[in-house]
Amino acid sequence: MITSGLGLLDISKALLTTPLSQSEVNQFWRKETALSFAIGNGEYEITELLVNAGANINDIDSDEQIKSALEIAVENNRADIISLLLDNKAGVNAALITAAQNWIPRTPPPDLFRLVLARDGAFEPSMRARLLDAVMTRRHGDLFFRDVKRVLSYPTKSSIDETMQRPLFLAFSGHRPRIDLCSLIVNDPAIYDIDKCWSYNYSTSAGLSLIHYIVERSQHHGKWDPVEHLKLVRARGASLDKESKGSAFYSAIYSGNVVCVEFFLREDPHLTTLHINEKEIIWPIATAALNRDYNMVRCLLIHGADIDHGTGNMSSYDRDCYYSDILIATTHEGISNMETKIKGGLLDTLSTQQLQKAINYGLNIDMELERKTFLSYAASSGNVDRVRWLVQHGANVDSQTSDGRSIRSPPLMEAIWYCDDMAAIIVEILLDYGANVNEPRDHKVHNGPVVASPAHIAIIKNNQQVLQLLLAHNADVNLQGNSYGVLLKEATVNGKLHLMKLLAFYGADVNAIGQGTSVLHEAVFNRQLEAVSVLLDLGAYINILDYAQGTPLQLSKAMHYGEMMSFLQRRGALEVCNLKSVKPSYFHHQARRHTSTNSLVLSRNEIEMPDPQAFSRRQSVALQSWVT
């Protein structure tokens, strides 16, 4: 060993001729033999001498830390010694790994790897996988691709076992995986079942399927487009839904890559049907909309996403935000936030053409936004053209949808309450398209009162034209509501004489009892002298009772309302009626400013009513005088 290490060729030759040296040629000193010592010092002739003398050039120990002769030659970049060893049938397995790893970035190495590779013949499959691992974990750029291609180009012994899982993982785990490199690995014949091969990597790929891993990797590592990679593995049979939960598909949606999602939709329409309207963490369409990923929203809608699916679980605020984003997404040209602010809201901003596009995407024409449907908003804004367009395209004109859901802002109510100038035109359109003239009942108007019916709003708004339209379309003229009583009472207490006469013309009962009191009593209590006169002229019974001691005259007396007392007496009111006394009346409490009242009780059978023929005659004469 000493002579070989010192390069003393002649002495080495002499020593090797002795029997003792022949037996010691393969002995170790500090884990080195004479051969490894000579190779390490680059002594070609001594190396050749030792090889010819029988030095072991293959692995001679189970200790993996002891390197073979060929490994040492590769590490020292001695191509001449490598050729010598290979000519003498040196084992190449370990040397190949060393050659693959022994490369300094940016420094063109001697092509020892190719030199060793060319001498080996057919690889064992596991050996080739180890070589690919060594190359792929150390190489970069073109050299990386070149050496992988070279390893794959050499013959390999056949095997039924999957051995390519590690190279497959390395191919797709790069920052931006090269499609040409991935193609080399994926299309290698040694991969029989790509999903099975990949499954051996679950410990390092978080248990994700290959398709799912590619999508996730593209989203979080470099933001690269994975579609070509997906096509590549799909062509080799990779499953789109290996986890059977649609996770890969959902991940594609969350990545915001429309082309990637369209790949899923195109490859497996059944998967789309199964998962596009299902919920993973949140509904896919809702995720895209609330992220304002408008391209993704359009993509999902085109492929059958249900706009309304899952909105029932949203808060009112979230639902408004969601539908607003859906509308913006489906208008194609988009609507800027500044434009929305200037015009006062999204519903103000949308044109009819934009709304048509949204409906074409499946948007429900009766959906509510900001507490209103499109029709409700158009009606309240006085937009006659939009109202007409909506009803012609099937918008619901009633206070309930076809599935029985109540609309918070019914179009008829909105038009009457908010739209003064155009109210009659819009109301007529709605009625012509079948709006229920008596609905909704006891409705709370947005930012307004609770009203019994559309006709009550018309009276509150003092809109005779609208009221006449409603009555002409068979509105119940004697409709009673929980809060406002009969229509005639509402007109009477506010002294709206022209509306009183109109109601009477359409058959209002001037002796009707609203919430336990007659209209005449209400007129007296509200000091509406002219209204009392009109009621009497229309045939109201002047001595009608709300309680045993509650004629209109008695009420005016209790109120110390002298003018009303005199008027009623002139019209023939009686001072006393012989009826059984009951509890104090509603008006007795109100006159004393009590805050709580008893329910008013009135038995119509105990009240003396006028002769029906006389009553009818008086009412007819009065109507001929006042109603045109």
XYZ file of C-alpha atoms in Angstrom:
628
model
C 0.000 0.000 0.000
C 2.845 2.377 0.858
C 4.672 1.785 -2.379
C 1.500 2.207 -4.437
C 0.624 5.346 -2.584
C 4.094 6.778 -3.218
C 3.937 5.874 -6.879
C 6.927 3.494 -6.632
C 6.044 1.371 -9.626
C 9.139 -0.813 -9.750
C 9.035 -1.591 -6.060
C 5.336 -2.354 -6.316
C 6.007 -4.781 -9.141
C 8.666 -6.510 -7.133
C 6.479 -6.796 -4.080
C 3.575 -8.212 -6.038
C 5.748 -11.093 -7.207
C 6.070 -12.342 -3.637
C 3.427 -14.750 -2.218
C 2.862 -12.574 0.847
C 1.989 -9.490 -1.188
C -0.447 -11.463 -3.297
C -2.373 -12.389 -0.159
C -2.342 -8.818 1.151
C -3.364 -7.031 -2.018
C -6.974 -6.701 -0.855
C -6.306 -6.039 2.820
C -7.624 -2.814 4.431
C -5.772 -0.141 6.240
C -8.050 2.567 7.609
C -10.798 1.334 5.280
C -8.591 1.606 2.205
C -6.931 -0.974 0.049
C -3.818 -0.500 -2.004
C -6.017 -0.231 -5.090
C -8.234 2.513 -3.688
C -5.134 4.302 -2.420
C -3.562 4.224 -5.877
C -6.757 5.341 -7.603
C -7.167 8.182 -5.147
C -3.675 9.388 -6.030
C -4.319 9.062 -9.746
C -1.691 6.352 -10.312
C -2.926 4.685 -13.490
C -0.022 2.263 -13.973
C 0.003 1.092 -10.379
C -3.789 0.741 -10.547
C -3.409 -1.391 -13.660
C -0.718 -3.423 -11.959
C -2.920 -4.053 -8.931
C -5.925 -4.969 -11.063
C -3.845 -7.456 -13.045
C -2.536 -8.821 -9.775
C -6.079 -9.690 -8.693
C -7.183 -6.677 -6.673
C -10.933 -6.725 -6.079
C -12.539 -4.016 -8.201
C -16.114 -4.769 -7.084
C -17.879 -4.314 -3.768
C -16.068 -6.485 -1.231
C -17.721 -5.414 1.999
C -21.251 -4.924 3.263
C -20.221 -1.652 4.843
C -21.824 1.019 2.630
C -19.206 3.537 3.758
C -16.492 1.582 1.952
C -16.430 2.742 -1.643
C -15.740 0.590 -4.631
C -12.789 1.216 -6.902
C -15.025 2.607 -9.613
C -16.690 5.016 -7.173
C -13.301 6.389 -6.145
C -12.275 6.832 -9.765
C -15.513 8.681 -10.511
C -15.096 10.929 -7.486
C -11.584 11.839 -8.654
C -12.687 12.430 -12.242
C -10.182 9.891 -13.641
C -11.681 8.860 -16.946
C -8.644 6.718 -17.858
C -8.855 4.700 -14.664
C -12.650 4.441 -15.065
C -12.187 2.936 -18.523
C -9.575 0.554 -17.130
C -11.906 -0.628 -14.394
C -14.870 -0.959 -16.731
C -12.754 -2.975 -19.163
C -12.122 -5.335 -16.295
C -15.846 -5.713 -15.559
C -16.023 -3.472 -12.510
C -19.477 -3.278 -10.966
C -21.150 -0.030 -11.868
C -24.190 0.281 -9.596
C -22.652 2.315 -6.819
C -20.461 4.199 -9.274
C -23.461 5.264 -11.289
C -25.024 6.854 -8.235
C -21.761 8.604 -7.442
C -21.404 9.792 -11.023
C -24.935 11.155 -11.011
C -24.407 13.008 -7.754
C -20.839 14.189 -8.341
C -21.654 17.310 -10.293
C -20.904 20.922 -9.414
C -23.590 23.415 -10.612
C -22.524 25.701 -13.460
C -19.305 23.664 -13.977
C -19.249 21.395 -17.041
C -18.028 18.061 -15.577
C -16.197 15.368 -17.484
C -18.895 13.145 -18.894
C -18.128 10.359 -16.473
C -21.764 9.640 -15.962
C -22.230 8.831 -19.621
C -19.019 6.845 -19.641
C -20.165 4.625 -16.774
C -23.708 4.403 -18.049
C -22.656 3.174 -21.461
C -20.940 0.085 -19.996
C -23.732 -1.301 -17.826
C -26.198 -2.869 -20.240
C -29.747 -3.359 -18.972
C -30.626 -1.732 -15.633
C -32.428 -3.271 -12.768
C -35.672 -1.207 -12.436
C -34.880 -0.226 -8.866
C -31.390 0.866 -9.924
C -32.787 3.080 -12.631
C -35.189 4.661 -10.154
C -32.266 5.377 -7.817
C -30.333 6.960 -10.667
C -33.259 9.171 -11.588
C -33.592 10.183 -7.947
C -29.914 11.119 -7.824
C -30.066 13.075 -11.061
C -33.339 14.871 -10.339
C -32.375 15.996 -6.850
C -29.069 17.541 -7.986
C -29.464 18.777 -11.533
C -30.876 22.052 -12.839
C -32.035 23.346 -16.199
C -30.933 21.711 -19.416
C -28.391 19.388 -17.784
C -31.173 18.118 -15.567
C -33.379 17.270 -18.545
C -30.445 15.854 -20.532
C -29.372 13.411 -17.839
C -32.910 12.261 -17.040
C -33.458 11.620 -20.704
C -30.180 9.702 -20.885
C -31.046 7.445 -17.952
C -34.450 6.700 -19.417
C -32.955 5.932 -22.815
C -30.936 2.932 -21.608
C -32.420 -0.563 -21.511
C -34.145 -1.689 -18.348
C -34.998 -5.150 -17.197
C -38.725 -5.785 -17.045
C -40.606 -5.757 -13.752
C -44.225 -5.960 -12.670
C -43.576 -3.725 -9.679
C -44.085 0.036 -9.667
C -40.628 1.510 -9.122
C -41.065 5.018 -10.531
C -42.986 6.633 -7.676
C -40.055 8.738 -6.479
C -39.115 10.094 -9.950
C -42.819 10.778 -10.596
C -43.025 12.808 -7.405
C -39.822 14.725 -8.156
C -41.052 15.569 -11.649
C -44.143 17.380 -10.338
C -42.789 18.816 -7.093
C -40.565 21.450 -8.657
C -41.248 25.170 -8.395
C -42.526 25.279 -11.979
C -42.411 21.706 -13.298
C -41.142 21.431 -16.848
C -43.731 19.798 -19.031
C -41.042 18.095 -21.153
C -39.478 16.498 -18.083
C -42.851 15.446 -16.675
C -43.697 13.944 -20.040
C -40.517 11.841 -19.996
C -41.367 10.373 -16.600
C -45.130 9.980 -17.057
C -44.831 8.268 -20.428
C -42.125 5.842 -19.328
C -43.276 2.236 -19.892
C -42.144 1.303 -16.376
C -45.262 3.096 -15.047
C -48.159 0.674 -15.416
C -50.866 2.299 -13.290
C -50.132 5.966 -12.730
C -52.573 6.357 -9.824
C -51.127 3.308 -8.083
C -47.574 4.467 -8.740
C -48.381 7.890 -7.294
C -50.138 6.399 -4.281
C -46.757 5.289 -2.886
C -45.994 8.995 -2.483
C -48.966 9.750 -0.221
C -46.681 10.241 2.768
C -44.912 13.095 0.960
C -47.887 14.462 -1.025
C -50.256 14.981 1.930
C -52.372 12.050 0.762
C -53.523 13.908 -2.345
C -54.200 12.198 -5.645
C -51.902 13.087 -8.529
C -54.499 15.351 -10.182
C -55.254 17.061 -6.868
C -51.548 17.500 -6.106
C -50.890 19.168 -9.459
C -53.765 21.621 -8.951
C -52.701 22.456 -5.383
C -49.060 22.797 -6.396
C -49.890 25.191 -9.207
C -51.898 27.377 -6.842
C -49.371 27.708 -4.034
C -45.960 27.283 -5.683
C -45.196 29.735 -8.446
C -48.748 30.202 -9.789
C -48.149 28.180 -12.957
C -50.781 26.926 -15.370
C -51.316 23.210 -14.709
C -53.588 22.400 -17.642
C -50.921 20.810 -19.855
C -49.701 18.743 -16.916
C -53.265 17.641 -16.172
C -53.784 16.630 -19.789
C -50.536 14.671 -19.661
C -51.400 12.549 -16.616
C -55.019 12.243 -17.683
C -53.849 10.684 -20.960
C -52.051 8.020 -18.881
C -55.266 7.263 -16.991
C -55.007 9.434 -13.870
C -58.366 9.713 -12.101
C -59.999 13.127 -11.822
C -61.727 12.161 -8.602
C -59.503 9.599 -6.922
C -60.656 10.718 -3.456
C -64.318 10.411 -4.599
C -65.232 13.677 -2.907
C -64.665 16.165 -5.701
C -61.727 17.627 -3.777
C -59.521 18.090 -6.823
C -62.362 19.801 -8.682
C -63.051 22.144 -5.751
C -59.357 22.940 -5.509
C -59.368 23.912 -9.173
C -62.288 26.266 -8.518
C -60.594 27.857 -5.512
C -57.392 28.309 -7.522
C -59.262 30.738 -9.773
C -57.918 29.062 -12.912
C -60.867 28.977 -15.297
C -58.991 26.966 -17.929
C -58.189 24.364 -15.289
C -61.833 24.139 -14.188
C -62.973 23.876 -17.789
C -60.567 20.952 -18.175
C -62.401 19.120 -15.379
C -65.790 20.004 -16.822
C -64.813 18.833 -20.278
C -63.094 15.625 -19.165
C -65.848 14.345 -16.903
C -69.324 15.897 -17.277
C -70.682 13.442 -14.697
C -68.247 14.785 -12.120
C -69.510 18.264 -12.894
C -73.130 17.271 -12.352
C -72.189 15.537 -9.123
C -70.150 18.293 -7.492
C -70.828 21.671 -9.105
C -73.833 22.296 -6.854
C -72.512 20.409 -3.837
C -70.891 21.904 -0.771
C -67.346 21.233 0.386
C -66.531 24.174 2.666
C -68.755 26.643 0.874
C -70.796 26.371 -2.327
C -68.489 26.634 -5.395
C -70.523 29.383 -7.074
C -70.694 31.313 -3.802
C -66.939 30.999 -3.327
C -66.266 32.422 -6.762
C -68.816 35.227 -6.379
C -67.761 36.368 -2.917
C -64.117 36.313 -4.084
C -65.245 38.484 -7.007
C -63.779 35.964 -9.408
C -66.168 36.954 -12.166
C -64.606 34.775 -14.863
C -65.049 31.736 -12.634
C -68.658 32.711 -11.891
C -69.474 32.805 -15.597
C -67.689 29.500 -16.172
C -69.683 27.739 -13.440
C -72.982 29.215 -14.579
C -72.404 28.125 -18.166
C -71.861 24.571 -16.936
C -74.991 24.353 -14.827
C -74.262 25.920 -11.453
C -77.486 26.845 -9.658
C -77.364 30.538 -8.758
C -79.809 30.169 -5.885
C -78.292 26.992 -4.464
C -77.142 27.562 -0.886
C -78.393 31.128 -0.554
C -80.955 30.005 2.008
C -78.129 29.588 4.530
C -76.776 33.090 3.977
C -77.514 36.133 6.063
C -79.483 38.909 4.386
C -76.320 40.980 4.000
C -74.272 38.108 2.551
C -77.089 37.230 0.160
C -77.247 40.809 -1.129
C -73.461 40.840 -1.602
C -73.606 37.474 -3.337
C -76.318 38.442 -5.818
C -74.622 41.779 -6.470
C -71.423 39.980 -7.434
C -73.372 37.518 -9.591
C -74.984 40.414 -11.435
C -71.673 42.163 -11.997
C -70.094 38.916 -13.193
C -72.822 38.147 -15.704
C -72.892 41.553 -17.384
C -69.617 40.778 -19.208
C -68.476 44.346 -19.667
C -68.653 44.803 -15.911
C -69.720 47.659 -13.699
C -67.193 49.679 -11.760
C -67.604 50.332 -8.053
C -67.394 54.058 -8.765
C -70.275 53.841 -11.235
C -72.332 51.932 -8.684
C -71.701 54.581 -6.027
C -72.527 57.489 -8.339
C -75.824 55.988 -9.447
C -76.809 55.042 -5.918
C -76.670 51.256 -6.038
C -76.390 48.250 -8.269
C -80.081 48.164 -9.183
C -79.787 51.740 -10.427
C -76.705 50.847 -12.433
C -77.982 47.828 -14.351
C -79.327 48.403 -17.822
C -82.071 46.232 -19.269
C -79.521 44.623 -21.589
C -77.284 43.744 -18.645
C -80.223 42.324 -16.760
C -81.113 40.197 -19.783
C -77.595 38.763 -19.803
C -77.875 37.879 -16.127
C -81.199 36.126 -16.715
C -79.694 34.236 -19.651
C -77.120 32.864 -17.204
C -79.923 31.510 -15.039
C -80.460 34.380 -12.623
C -83.952 34.226 -11.132
C -85.888 37.218 -12.404
C -87.723 37.283 -9.057
C -84.648 37.160 -6.832
C -84.435 39.778 -4.085
C -81.587 42.263 -3.746
C -81.563 44.981 -1.104
C -84.993 43.692 0.048
C -86.520 44.156 -3.412
C -87.060 42.147 -6.561
C -86.141 43.702 -9.894
C -89.813 44.418 -10.494
C -90.297 45.920 -7.033
C -87.345 48.213 -7.565
C -88.465 49.280 -11.020
C -91.985 49.931 -9.695
C -90.758 52.019 -6.768
C -88.436 53.981 -9.075
C -91.182 54.832 -11.549
C -89.338 53.087 -14.374
C -92.306 52.243 -16.589
C -90.244 50.725 -19.412
C -88.366 48.420 -17.030
C -91.620 47.376 -15.339
C -93.192 46.538 -18.684
C -90.091 44.611 -19.825
C -89.952 42.598 -16.599
C -93.604 41.552 -16.603
C -93.337 40.635 -20.274
C -90.402 38.370 -19.364
C -92.304 36.603 -16.614
C -91.541 38.585 -13.466
C -93.879 37.754 -10.593
C -96.388 40.582 -10.074
C -97.798 39.233 -6.804
C -96.642 39.347 -3.209
C -95.620 35.681 -3.200
C -93.404 33.595 -5.443
C -94.631 30.423 -7.106
C -93.118 28.347 -4.280
C -95.049 30.307 -1.640
C -92.201 32.514 -0.457
C -93.329 36.001 0.539
C -91.756 38.929 -1.265
C -90.646 41.537 1.230
C -91.440 44.439 -1.088
C -94.412 43.532 -3.333
C -94.393 45.461 -6.638
C -97.940 46.807 -6.257
C -97.214 48.192 -2.800
C -93.891 49.665 -3.914
C -95.413 51.470 -6.877
C -98.195 53.058 -4.818
C -96.049 53.987 -1.824
C -92.932 55.356 -3.534
C -93.960 56.412 -7.017
C -96.366 59.346 -7.082
C -96.231 60.548 -10.683
C -96.079 57.217 -12.499
C -97.946 55.144 -9.924
C -101.198 54.853 -11.881
C -99.452 53.720 -15.082
C -97.368 51.115 -13.265
C -100.312 49.897 -11.183
C -102.350 49.431 -14.338
C -99.558 47.387 -15.946
C -99.269 45.187 -12.868
C -103.021 44.672 -12.654
C -103.225 43.860 -16.352
C -100.627 41.128 -15.796
C -102.618 39.582 -12.978
C -101.468 41.247 -9.767
C -103.751 40.353 -6.850
C -105.572 43.581 -6.107
C -106.198 42.640 -2.459
C -102.741 41.326 -1.572
C -100.654 41.432 0.463
C -102.711 41.699 3.619
C -101.458 43.576 6.681
C -98.124 44.334 5.061
C -95.281 46.347 6.587
C -94.141 48.764 3.916
C -90.359 49.171 3.815
C -89.635 52.372 5.741
C -93.405 52.853 5.986
C -96.490 51.799 7.977
C -98.346 48.522 8.246
C -101.217 48.547 5.782
C -104.140 46.215 5.177
C -104.002 46.175 1.374
C -102.839 48.131 -1.698
C -106.041 50.176 -1.551
C -105.132 51.334 1.958
C -101.816 52.690 0.658
C -103.624 54.520 -2.131
C -105.838 56.181 0.498
C -102.865 57.035 2.729
C -101.084 58.526 -0.296
C -104.304 60.355 -1.265
C -104.040 58.976 -4.786
C -107.554 58.928 -6.207
C -106.463 57.713 -9.639
C -104.718 54.640 -8.227
C -107.577 53.905 -5.839
C -110.068 54.046 -8.687
C -107.897 51.643 -10.712
C -107.810 49.189 -7.830
C -111.550 49.396 -7.255
C -112.210 49.041 -10.980
C -110.189 45.811 -10.857
C -112.508 44.466 -8.147
C -110.607 45.428 -5.029
C -112.658 44.517 -1.958
C -114.133 47.894 -1.023
C -115.104 46.618 2.429
C -111.836 44.834 3.133
C -110.851 44.957 6.786
C -107.289 44.774 8.063
C -105.830 44.131 11.478
C -104.276 47.568 11.719
C -106.272 49.928 9.542
C -109.797 48.566 9.505
C -112.081 49.223 6.564
C -111.018 51.419 3.656
C -113.760 53.951 4.282
C -112.550 54.493 7.826
C -109.037 55.298 6.576
C -110.370 57.932 4.189
C -112.763 59.311 6.804
C -110.365 59.832 9.710
C -108.095 61.862 7.431
C -110.935 63.916 5.970
C -110.387 62.756 2.382
C -113.904 63.480 1.186
C -113.307 62.724 -2.509
C -111.991 59.272 -1.611
C -114.934 58.631 0.703
C -117.343 59.363 -2.132
C -115.342 57.166 -4.520
C -115.437 54.264 -2.084
C -119.154 54.693 -1.543
C -119.674 54.717 -5.303
C -118.013 51.292 -5.480
C -120.216 49.958 -2.674
C -118.475 50.806 0.589
C -120.671 50.124 3.625
C -121.053 53.480 5.389
C -122.235 51.659 8.514
C -119.311 49.246 8.570
C -117.709 48.433 11.889
C -113.941 48.671 11.791
C -112.220 47.131 14.824
C -115.349 47.464 16.943
C -116.269 51.036 16.060
C -118.293 52.491 13.244
C -116.880 54.799 10.615
C -119.173 57.556 11.884
C -117.748 57.287 15.389
C -114.224 57.465 13.948
C -115.127 60.628 12.054
C -116.553 62.252 15.196
C -113.596 61.254 17.323
C -111.141 62.659 14.760
C -113.149 65.930 14.579
C -113.870 65.514 10.883
C -117.097 67.531 10.657
C -117.237 67.515 6.863
C -116.584 63.784 6.779
C -119.482 63.238 9.217
C -121.711 65.271 6.927
C -120.689 63.214 3.892
C -121.291 59.947 5.739
C -124.745 61.025 6.788
C -125.538 62.164 3.272
C -124.387 58.771 2.032
C -126.812 57.049 4.375
C -124.825 56.422 7.545
C -127.108 55.680 10.521
C -126.778 58.698 12.787
C -127.603 56.818 15.999
C -125.293 53.853 15.454
C -123.740 52.632 18.718
C -120.312 51.509 19.677
C -121.543 50.803 23.252
C -124.770 51.153 25.151
C -124.064 54.776 25.875
C -121.991 55.510 22.825
C -123.989 57.190 20.064
C -122.086 59.697 17.921
C -123.896 62.509 19.737
C -122.914 61.130 23.127
C -119.326 60.809 21.963
C -119.192 64.443 20.808
C -120.709 65.488 24.119
C -118.069 63.525 26.055
C -115.434 65.249 23.951
C -116.979 68.686 24.641
C -117.122 69.159 20.905
C -119.936 71.706 20.689
C -119.877 72.271 16.946
C -120.221 68.549 16.284
C -123.022 68.238 18.867
C -125.019 71.030 17.225
C -124.523 69.555 13.776
C -125.633 66.065 14.814
C -128.657 67.409 16.628
C -129.671 69.355 13.530
C -129.382 66.139 11.540
C -131.695 64.326 13.989
C -129.329 62.579 16.367
C -130.940 61.113 19.487
C -129.775 62.065 22.953
C -130.528 58.679 24.554
C -130.872 55.094 23.273
C -132.584 52.347 25.275
C -129.861 49.716 25.112
C -128.239 47.706 27.869
C -125.266 49.459 29.414
C -121.887 47.783 28.959
C -118.274 48.675 29.711
C -116.845 52.131 29.042
C -116.127 52.651 25.388
C -112.896 53.052 23.507
C -113.675 56.732 23.039
C -114.318 57.217 26.755
C -110.774 56.064 27.413
C -109.289 58.122 24.620
C -111.118 61.253 25.742
C -109.521 60.823 29.158
C -106.168 60.101 27.473
C -105.879 56.595 28.862
C -103.159 54.592 27.120
C -104.887 51.222 27.395
C -108.328 50.395 26.099
C -110.746 47.525 26.253
C -111.756 45.760 23.094
C -114.869 47.337 21.702
C -117.882 45.061 21.717
C -120.813 45.667 19.462
C -123.790 43.461 18.716
C -125.146 44.457 15.312
C -128.459 42.761 16.209
C -129.039 45.230 19.070
C -128.577 48.313 16.896
C -131.581 50.056 15.421
C -130.861 50.257 11.688
C -132.708 52.527 9.190
C -135.278 51.234 6.741
C -133.277 49.501 3.962
C -135.290 51.090 1.149
C -134.931 54.561 2.605
C -131.228 54.003 3.166
C -130.704 52.823 -0.399
C -132.664 55.795 -1.769
C -130.605 58.330 0.236
C -127.326 56.733 -0.762
C -128.245 56.753 -4.461
C -129.166 60.444 -4.422
C -125.959 61.360 -2.632
C -123.786 59.456 -5.088
C -125.421 61.124 -8.079
C -124.548 64.480 -6.571
C -120.873 63.828 -5.715
C -119.353 61.153 -7.894
C -118.504 61.945 -11.470
